[in-house]
Amino acid sequence: MARRRSSIPLRSSLRKLFPASLLREWSVQTGAVQRHRKVGIEALFWTVVLGFGTGRQRSIAGLRRAFEKATGRTLAPSSFYKRFRPEFTALLKLAVGHAVDSALTTSRRLEGPLSGFRDLVLADATVLRLHSLLEHRWPATRTNHTRAAAKLHVVLSVRGASCQAVKITSERAADGRVLRIGPWVSGRLLLFDLGYFRYQLFSCITRNGGFFLSRLKSNANPTIVAINRTHRGRAVDVVGQPLQDVLDRLQRDVLDVMVRVHFRRRRYRGQQSGAEQILRVVGVRDPRTGQRRLYVTNVAPEALRAEDVQAVYAARWEVELLFREWKQHYRLDELPSRKPEIVEALLYASILTLVVSRRLGELVRQRLGKRRDRLRAHRWAKIFEAVAQDLLLVVLRRPRDTVVIRGILQRFLLRESIDPNANRRSLIQAVEAREHQYRMAA
């Protein structure tokens, strides 16, 4: 019984994530496969996702060899190369959308200063350098040292440990313009860097019942309308004054005030109206440098203490760790082609590799019992990278042909996934326990 409970259904779990019937439906819808040949869409899909994304095969020729090894079929190089057309890219894009829509929501509850929120959501973007001949498709900014660059925008759910939204644009696209706010933000706390700072965005989140926390721009100068804590002695009276006028005169280590901000709404039918909103500004002085970091939020003081604001904002580094994992282990920034359809296909393949990795990692976590919290994302990424080629055989070969390798993989995954350092905490666990040492971030 114990052995049955700890077994991991590798093949069925991965094929259930992207069923063969759904892949065939997408292939017809996009025109990726016009007639059945040696290169079936299911085998091609899994070869690209488990081959290129894990860094084992860095060329189309390498992917072809991985395909031949997994399927036992021999192909002419030109026959395999011709599969990387815009139609196949469209299929991979549909697969990314399907993965985002069906993202897992774990039963894990947020704790500590995050306990009052349904989820913690992080939005950010990372830049990917491309071949200069692709500048017509993905133009870079003027300050960039290369002429072509793409930007990957991600909305990450901490509770679900998965991407809630993914979009690829040129580097010139502004970060905040890509994020779409709706009823889904209700009860969730969204963390932003300064690239997303817009009062219109904050107002939209508030109207939809969501919460946000962002750094305050250095030139922002809202009017203080109330204070959330009193100070003994001859405290400076700040109510009714612009924020920037009083900052240099304040000696207090923690500033917690309500401010009024004015902004212009989005233009609608040629008209653009003004609006105002009452927000909360928290300033916390770093004891090491003496600098005061200012944050703006709509979370009430009763729901989030001023002393916890800085630690909670540090959780935004989780998305930076995701980008590092993507680039180090899934080779997101190593795109060796100058053909736009191939580059875009490999971009989506890297995204799908992360999706498959996180889904399989969650299956392993569920079978670790009391030791489930000792599976760390960076450790799992290395493990998944090591077994990806074996997983390709498990997915594409008949079950009776992979009995031995599946048994070896299951024992390996359950054994190696456990971090030997039992006291090591993840970033989110440290934030929940109020133990995280804040790092200065832009």
XYZ file of N, CA and C in Angstrom, residues 118-319:
606
model
N -6.078 36.041 -0.549
C -6.325 34.770 -1.234
C -5.075 34.260 -1.925
N -4.275 35.182 -2.446
C -3.073 34.788 -3.179
C -2.158 35.991 -3.267
N -0.906 35.728 -3.520
C 0.089 36.763 -3.768
C 0.475 36.668 -5.239
N 0.285 37.759 -5.984
C 0.494 37.761 -7.428
C 1.611 38.744 -7.767
N 2.570 38.284 -8.569
C 3.726 39.087 -8.941
C 3.712 39.323 -10.443
N 3.899 40.558 -10.856
C 3.937 40.902 -12.277
C 5.293 41.508 -12.603
N 5.911 41.028 -13.668
C 7.218 41.554 -14.061
C 7.504 41.118 -15.490
N 8.611 41.598 -16.025
C 9.017 41.247 -17.386
C 10.526 41.110 -17.435
N 11.006 40.308 -18.378
C 12.439 40.136 -18.579
C 12.750 40.279 -20.060
N 13.939 40.783 -20.367
C 14.347 41.056 -21.743
C 15.202 39.909 -22.266
N 14.939 39.512 -23.511
C 15.664 38.418 -24.158
C 16.371 38.962 -25.395
N 17.688 38.876 -25.443
C 18.459 39.370 -26.585
C 18.321 38.400 -27.754
N 18.109 38.951 -28.941
C 17.908 38.133 -30.135
C 18.904 38.529 -31.222
N 18.911 37.737 -32.284
C 19.780 38.022 -33.428
C 19.371 39.360 -34.044
N 20.355 40.153 -34.460
C 20.082 41.502 -34.964
C 19.199 41.501 -36.207
N 19.176 40.405 -36.974
C 18.338 40.345 -38.170
C 16.849 40.268 -37.835
N 16.519 40.112 -36.562
C 15.117 40.031 -36.153
C 14.582 41.370 -35.666
N 15.289 42.466 -35.930
C 14.870 43.762 -35.398
C 13.549 44.238 -35.996
N 13.183 43.765 -37.182
C 11.905 44.172 -37.761
C 10.731 43.563 -37.011
N 10.959 42.423 -36.360
C 9.895 41.741 -35.614
C 9.904 42.135 -34.142
N 11.091 42.198 -33.553
C 11.218 42.544 -32.132
C 12.265 43.647 -31.977
N 11.914 44.900 -32.266
C 12.891 45.987 -32.144
C 13.279 46.238 -30.693
N 14.556 46.502 -30.483
C 15.054 46.782 -29.134
C 14.951 48.268 -28.843
N 15.187 48.657 -27.604
C 15.203 50.064 -27.239
C 16.501 50.699 -27.706
N 16.524 52.015 -27.732
C 17.714 52.712 -28.218
C 18.916 52.498 -27.310
N 18.657 52.308 -26.031
C 19.763 52.148 -25.082
C 20.328 50.739 -25.067
N 19.682 49.823 -25.782
C 20.132 48.435 -25.769
C 21.351 48.278 -26.671
N 22.213 47.328 -26.323
C 23.422 47.113 -27.111
C 23.169 46.202 -28.300
N 21.954 45.694 -28.447
C 21.602 44.870 -29.594
C 20.398 45.481 -30.293
N 20.224 45.168 -31.560
C 19.143 45.788 -32.324
C 17.815 45.072 -32.181
N 17.841 43.823 -31.721
C 16.608 43.044 -31.585
C 16.522 42.457 -30.186
N 15.361 42.584 -29.583
C 15.146 42.027 -28.244
C 13.655 41.846 -28.018
N 13.309 40.732 -27.408
C 11.918 40.465 -27.034
C 11.771 40.642 -25.533
N 10.547 40.865 -25.104
C 10.261 41.007 -23.680
C 9.179 40.004 -23.303
N 9.460 39.229 -22.275
C 8.512 38.236 -21.771
C 7.841 38.789 -20.524
N 6.529 38.982 -20.599
C 5.744 39.495 -19.486
C 5.076 38.319 -18.778
N 5.184 38.295 -17.454
C 4.672 37.167 -16.670
C 3.877 37.686 -15.480
N 2.748 37.039 -15.219
C 1.993 37.243 -13.982
C 2.061 35.922 -13.233
N 2.715 35.933 -12.064
C 3.015 34.711 -11.327
C 2.171 34.615 -10.070
N 1.532 33.468 -9.884
C 0.799 33.176 -8.656
C 1.721 32.449 -7.691
N 1.924 33.018 -6.503
C 2.793 32.380 -5.512
C 2.112 31.170 -4.906
N 0.825 31.277 -4.609
C 0.111 30.162 -3.984
C 0.011 28.974 -4.930
N -0.228 29.245 -6.208
C -0.318 28.163 -7.171
C 1.010 27.759 -7.760
N 2.069 28.558 -7.484
C 3.412 28.278 -8.009
C 3.380 28.112 -9.526
N 2.578 28.950 -10.208
C 2.435 28.820 -11.653
C 2.152 30.186 -12.257
N 2.307 30.267 -13.585
C 2.059 31.510 -14.306
C 0.559 31.679 -14.558
N 0.033 32.852 -14.234
C -1.363 33.164 -14.483
C -1.557 33.839 -15.837
N -0.506 34.438 -16.363
C -0.570 35.077 -17.673
C 0.844 35.185 -18.228
N 0.959 35.010 -19.540
C 2.251 35.096 -20.222
C 2.031 35.809 -21.552
N 2.911 36.741 -21.874
C 2.807 37.433 -23.156
C 4.197 37.813 -23.638
N 4.422 37.700 -24.954
C 5.700 38.045 -25.568
C 5.500 39.275 -26.447
N 6.314 40.308 -26.238
C 6.254 41.526 -27.035
C 7.678 41.941 -27.403
N 7.801 43.037 -28.145
C 9.119 43.613 -28.365
C 9.565 44.318 -27.087
N 10.848 44.621 -27.008
C 11.364 45.254 -25.789
C 10.770 46.638 -25.575
N 10.293 47.267 -26.622
C 9.788 48.628 -26.516
C 8.419 48.711 -25.843
N 7.728 47.594 -25.696
C 6.401 47.611 -25.072
C 6.525 47.937 -23.589
N 5.688 48.851 -23.111
C 5.698 49.215 -21.692
C 5.130 48.080 -20.853
N 5.677 47.901 -19.659
C 5.254 46.795 -18.801
C 3.800 46.921 -18.378
N 3.425 48.071 -17.847
C 2.088 48.222 -17.284
C 0.972 48.100 -18.291
N 1.241 48.397 -19.553
C 0.190 48.362 -20.567
C -0.238 46.940 -20.911
N 0.586 45.960 -20.605
C 0.291 44.573 -20.976
C -0.615 43.900 -19.953
N -0.514 44.296 -18.683
C -1.279 43.658 -17.613
C -2.763 43.978 -17.747
N -3.598 42.947 -17.723
C -5.044 43.106 -17.833
C -5.684 42.835 -16.481
N -6.400 43.831 -15.954
C -7.037 43.719 -14.646
C -8.518 43.409 -14.827
N -9.022 42.493 -13.993
C -10.431 42.121 -14.034
C -10.866 41.568 -12.694
N -12.023 40.931 -12.651
C -12.518 40.362 -11.384
C -11.579 39.340 -10.759
N -10.650 38.787 -11.542
C -9.752 37.761 -11.011
C -8.848 38.292 -9.898
N -8.675 39.622 -9.775
C -7.781 40.173 -8.754
C -8.450 40.273 -7.387
N -9.733 39.994 -7.300
C -10.460 40.155 -6.040
C -9.812 39.346 -4.910
N -9.505 40.012 -3.814
C -8.923 39.352 -2.647
C -7.456 39.016 -2.774
N -6.830 39.345 -3.905
C -5.422 39.024 -4.127
C -4.554 40.268 -3.957
N -3.323 40.051 -3.527
C -2.359 41.138 -3.369
C -1.371 41.082 -4.523
N -1.304 42.162 -5.306
C -0.405 42.250 -6.451
C 0.791 43.119 -6.083
N 1.992 42.625 -6.363
C 3.224 43.362 -6.100
C 3.808 43.859 -7.417
N 4.198 45.141 -7.460
C 4.715 45.746 -8.685
C 6.046 46.437 -8.424
N 6.882 46.470 -9.477
C 8.033 47.346 -9.429
C 7.641 48.666 -10.083
N 8.600 49.582 -10.216
C 8.272 50.916 -10.718
C 7.863 50.916 -12.184
N 8.169 49.846 -12.917
C 7.761 49.780 -14.316
C 6.258 49.713 -14.496
N 5.536 49.348 -13.458
C 4.077 49.243 -13.520
C 3.387 50.401 -12.800
N 4.138 51.388 -12.352
C 3.551 52.451 -11.530
C 2.630 53.334 -12.373
N 1.340 53.192 -12.151
C 0.322 54.048 -12.769
C -0.868 54.115 -11.823
N -1.311 55.317 -11.506
C -2.464 55.458 -10.626
C -3.729 54.884 -11.269
N -3.813 54.939 -12.598
C -4.968 54.341 -13.273
C -5.027 52.841 -13.013
N -3.863 52.176 -13.032
C -3.798 50.743 -12.752
C -4.217 50.459 -11.318
N -3.732 51.254 -10.379
C -4.079 51.054 -8.972
C -5.576 51.249 -8.741
N -6.157 52.248 -9.404
C -7.590 52.497 -9.263
C -8.408 51.335 -9.806
N -7.969 50.768 -10.926
C -8.683 49.635 -11.530
C -8.631 48.413 -10.611
N -7.483 48.171 -9.992
C -7.364 47.047 -9.054
C -8.308 47.235 -7.875
N -8.370 48.447 -7.347
C -9.246 48.727 -6.207
C -10.707 48.523 -6.573
N -11.114 48.988 -7.752
C -12.518 48.832 -8.176
C -12.899 47.368 -8.318
N -11.943 46.506 -8.632
C -12.225 45.079 -8.798
C -12.019 44.281 -7.514
N -11.852 44.963 -6.389
C -11.747 44.274 -5.107
C -10.386 43.695 -4.802
N -9.357 44.127 -5.541
C -8.016 43.610 -5.311
C -7.173 44.555 -4.476
N -5.959 44.117 -4.169
C -5.018 44.911 -3.385
C -3.687 44.978 -4.134
N -2.930 46.026 -3.885
C -1.640 46.179 -4.548
C -0.627 46.757 -3.573
N 0.634 46.535 -3.894
C 1.751 47.117 -3.146
C 2.845 47.424 -4.150
N 3.286 48.674 -4.168
C 4.279 49.100 -5.150
C 5.241 50.084 -4.509
N 6.431 50.183 -5.073
C 7.319 51.276 -4.702
C 6.693 52.584 -5.171
N 6.939 53.654 -4.425
C 6.451 54.975 -4.809
C 7.526 55.681 -5.622
N 7.129 56.291 -6.735
C 8.094 57.003 -7.564
C 8.730 58.150 -6.787
N 9.986 58.405 -7.097
C 10.725 59.419 -6.346
C 10.167 60.821 -6.555
N 9.520 61.077 -7.715
C 8.972 62.406 -7.975
C 7.493 62.521 -7.627
N 6.896 61.462 -7.075
C 5.486 61.521 -6.678
C 5.347 62.425 -5.455
N 4.348 63.304 -5.482
C 4.190 64.269 -4.390
C 2.718 64.420 -4.009
N 2.082 63.351 -3.530
C 0.670 63.446 -3.134
C 0.514 64.246 -1.840
N -0.712 64.663 -1.580
C -1.010 65.437 -0.374
C -1.414 64.505 0.762
N -0.819 64.687 1.926
C -1.143 63.867 3.095
C -2.471 64.332 3.679
N -3.398 63.410 3.898
C -4.722 63.762 4.417
C -4.970 63.184 5.804
N -4.184 62.194 6.235
C -4.379 61.605 7.562
C -3.141 60.807 7.932
N -2.956 60.570 9.238
C -1.858 59.740 9.723
C -2.433 58.485 10.360
N -1.742 57.373 10.198
C -2.219 56.089 10.716
C -1.606 55.723 12.062
N -0.628 56.498 12.528
C -0.039 56.249 13.845
C 0.437 57.572 14.419
N 0.335 57.692 15.736
C 0.762 58.907 16.417
C 2.161 58.714 16.987
N 2.857 59.831 17.169
C 4.225 59.801 17.681
C 4.323 60.707 18.905
N 5.054 60.267 19.883
C 5.212 61.036 21.108
C 6.124 62.241 20.877
N 5.994 63.210 21.778
C 6.853 64.378 21.701
C 6.344 65.400 20.697
N 7.242 66.257 20.252
C 6.887 67.335 19.317
C 7.002 66.807 17.888
N 6.051 65.974 17.516
C 6.054 65.385 16.175
C 5.669 66.434 15.139
N 6.254 66.332 13.969
C 5.954 67.254 12.876
C 4.534 67.016 12.393
N 3.765 68.094 12.274
C 2.398 67.989 11.768
C 2.459 67.881 10.244
N 2.053 66.744 9.712
C 2.195 66.501 8.279
C 0.876 66.563 7.522
N -0.245 66.565 8.205
C -1.550 66.546 7.542
C -1.746 67.836 6.749
N -2.186 67.670 5.494
C -2.440 68.806 4.625
C -1.231 69.274 3.846
N -0.087 68.640 4.012
C 1.131 69.060 3.336
C 1.526 68.055 2.256
N 2.190 68.538 1.200
C 2.714 67.609 0.190
C 3.774 66.690 0.799
N 3.800 65.460 0.361
C 4.682 64.456 0.948
C 6.150 64.859 0.869
N 6.588 65.333 -0.294
C 8.003 65.648 -0.476
C 8.458 66.816 0.391
N 7.513 67.674 0.813
C 7.870 68.838 1.623
C 8.210 68.474 3.065
N 7.774 67.303 3.519
C 7.971 66.949 4.929
C 8.972 65.814 5.133
N 9.347 65.113 4.080
C 10.205 63.936 4.245
C 11.535 64.273 4.909
N 12.165 65.364 4.486
C 13.483 65.696 5.024
C 13.419 66.142 6.478
N 12.244 66.528 6.959
C 12.121 67.016 8.339
C 11.724 65.923 9.317
N 11.404 64.740 8.803
C 10.921 63.664 9.669
C 12.080 62.849 10.220
N 12.043 62.566 11.516
C 13.057 61.747 12.168
C 12.567 60.328 12.439
N 11.259 60.129 12.324
C 10.672 58.820 12.641
C 11.178 57.749 11.677
N 11.353 56.537 12.190
C 11.836 55.428 11.358
C 10.748 54.868 10.454
N 9.490 54.962 10.898
C 8.372 54.428 10.127
C 7.369 55.542 9.865
N 7.046 55.750 8.607
C 6.036 56.716 8.194
C 4.835 55.950 7.665
N 3.649 56.259 8.172
C 2.429 55.568 7.748
C 1.314 56.597 7.662
N 1.000 57.036 6.440
C 0.019 58.106 6.241
C -0.924 57.748 5.096
N -2.059 58.451 5.065
C -2.994 58.368 3.947
C -2.798 59.606 3.080
N -2.816 59.419 1.770
C -2.572 60.528 0.844
C -3.671 60.573 -0.210
N -3.805 61.759 -0.813
C -4.746 61.931 -1.920
C -3.942 62.104 -3.205
N -4.255 61.278 -4.199
C -3.567 61.365 -5.490
C -4.562 61.763 -6.566
N -4.096 62.514 -7.548
C -4.915 62.931 -8.679
C -4.325 62.325 -9.947
N -5.185 61.890 -10.848
C -4.726 61.294 -12.099
C -5.800 61.451 -13.159
N -5.428 61.181 -14.395
C -6.350 61.248 -15.529
C -6.761 59.840 -15.908
N -8.054 59.632 -16.085
C -8.538 58.324 -16.509
C -8.214 58.088 -17.979
N -8.388 56.849 -18.423
C -8.149 56.525 -19.827
C -9.142 57.263 -20.720
N -8.674 57.668 -21.882
C -9.531 58.386 -22.821
C -10.631 57.461 -23.336
N -11.863 57.948 -23.335
C -13.008 57.164 -23.795
C -13.880 58.047 -24.670
N -14.036 57.639 -25.942
C -14.823 58.390 -26.919
C -14.370 59.843 -27.012
N -13.070 60.011 -27.017
C -12.506 61.341 -27.164
C -12.489 62.175 -25.908
N -13.033 61.662 -24.811
C -13.088 62.405 -23.558
C -12.169 61.756 -22.528
N -11.548 62.581 -21.705
C -10.666 62.096 -20.649
C -10.938 62.897 -19.383
N -11.454 62.230 -18.372
C -11.834 62.909 -17.136
C -10.762 62.728 -16.068
N -10.770 63.623 -15.098
C -9.861 63.517 -13.976
C -10.476 62.717 -12.845
N -9.633 62.205 -11.963
C -10.113 61.419 -10.827
C -9.108 61.545 -9.694
N -9.546 61.174 -8.505
C -8.660 61.163 -7.349
C -8.928 59.919 -6.517
N -7.956 59.536 -5.716
C -8.073 58.334 -4.901
C -7.275 58.520 -3.619
N -7.796 57.964 -2.533
C -7.092 57.981 -1.262
C -6.298 56.686 -1.141
N -4.980 56.804 -0.977
C -4.102 55.647 -0.874
C -3.260 55.752 0.396
N -2.578 54.694 0.687
C -1.722 54.634 1.873
C -0.259 54.640 1.443
N 0.533 55.483 2.057
C 1.971 55.535 1.801
C 2.705 55.129 3.074
N 3.619 54.190 2.930
C 4.418 53.698 4.054
C 5.890 53.926 3.731
N 6.591 54.528 4.664
C 8.030 54.726 4.516
C 8.775 54.030 5.639
N 9.747 53.210 5.295
C 10.523 52.463 6.290
C 11.997 52.782 6.085
N 12.659 53.176 7.154
C 14.075 53.532 7.072
C 14.947 52.287 7.241
N 15.894 52.130 6.343
C 16.835 51.023 6.432
C 17.893 51.362 7.477
N 18.012 50.575 8.550
C 18.979 50.915 9.605
C 20.429 50.850 9.144
N 20.705 50.118 8.062
C 22.084 49.987 7.596
C 22.538 51.206 6.812
N 21.644 51.766 5.997
C 22.022 52.883 5.133
C 21.400 54.204 5.545
N 20.337 54.158 6.338
C 19.638 55.377 6.715
C 18.658 55.855 5.665
N 18.581 55.171 4.523
C 17.653 55.554 3.465
C 16.232 55.129 3.819
N 15.275 55.963 3.394
C 13.875 55.633 3.616
C 13.262 55.150 2.304
N 12.679 53.980 2.329
C 12.008 53.420 1.160
C 10.514 53.687 1.279
N 9.924 54.238 0.226
C 8.514 54.600 0.232
C 7.714 53.619 -0.612
N 6.579 53.203 -0.081
C 5.690 52.261 -0.757
C 4.283 52.839 -0.770
N 3.525 52.493 -1.796
C 2.132 52.913 -1.893
C 1.262 51.672 -2.006
N 0.138 51.671 -1.317
C -0.741 50.503 -1.283
C -2.161 50.940 -0.965
N -3.113 50.045 -1.175
C -4.492 50.271 -0.742
C -4.882 49.314 0.377
N -3.911 48.610 0.949
C -4.169 47.686 2.050
C -4.269 48.484 3.347
N -5.307 48.237 4.112
C -5.527 48.967 5.357
C -4.460 48.624 6.392
N -4.169 49.552 7.313
C -3.171 49.271 8.362
C -3.523 48.062 9.215
N -4.826 47.792 9.392
C -5.217 46.641 10.200
C -4.877 45.320 9.508
N -4.838 45.319 8.176
C -4.561 44.097 7.424
C -3.074 43.873 7.190
N -2.285 44.952 7.201
C -0.845 44.830 6.947
C -0.125 45.916 7.730
N 0.642 45.522 8.726
C 1.372 46.483 9.541
C 2.441 47.192 8.712
N 2.724 48.414 9.090
C 3.743 49.174 8.371
C 5.101 48.483 8.438
N 5.400 47.850 9.570
C 6.680 47.160 9.724
C 6.794 45.942 8.811
N 5.659 45.401 8.358
C 5.677 44.212 7.501
C 5.674 44.548 6.014
N 5.408 45.810 5.672
C 5.288 46.186 4.262
C 6.579 45.900 3.509
N 7.706 46.273 4.086
C 8.992 46.075 3.415
C 9.289 44.597 3.202
N 8.983 43.761 4.205
C 9.231 42.322 4.080
C 8.319 41.696 3.037
N 7.055 42.124 2.996
C 6.125 41.581 2.006
C 6.563 41.968 0.601
N 7.011 43.204 0.429
C 7.448 43.627 -0.904
C 8.662 42.829 -1.370
N 9.472 42.371 -0.415
C 10.640 41.563 -0.780
C 10.239 40.270 -1.465
N 8.984 39.832 -1.278
C 8.515 38.615 -1.944
C 8.486 38.778 -3.456
N 8.576 40.031 -3.941
C 8.599 40.246 -5.391
C 9.814 39.597 -6.039
N 10.838 39.293 -5.237
C 12.021 38.634 -5.784
C 11.713 37.216 -6.250
N 10.554 36.701 -5.876
C 10.184 35.359 -6.332
C 10.097 35.302 -7.854
N 9.590 36.371 -8.477
C 9.499 36.375 -9.934
C 10.884 36.537 -10.556
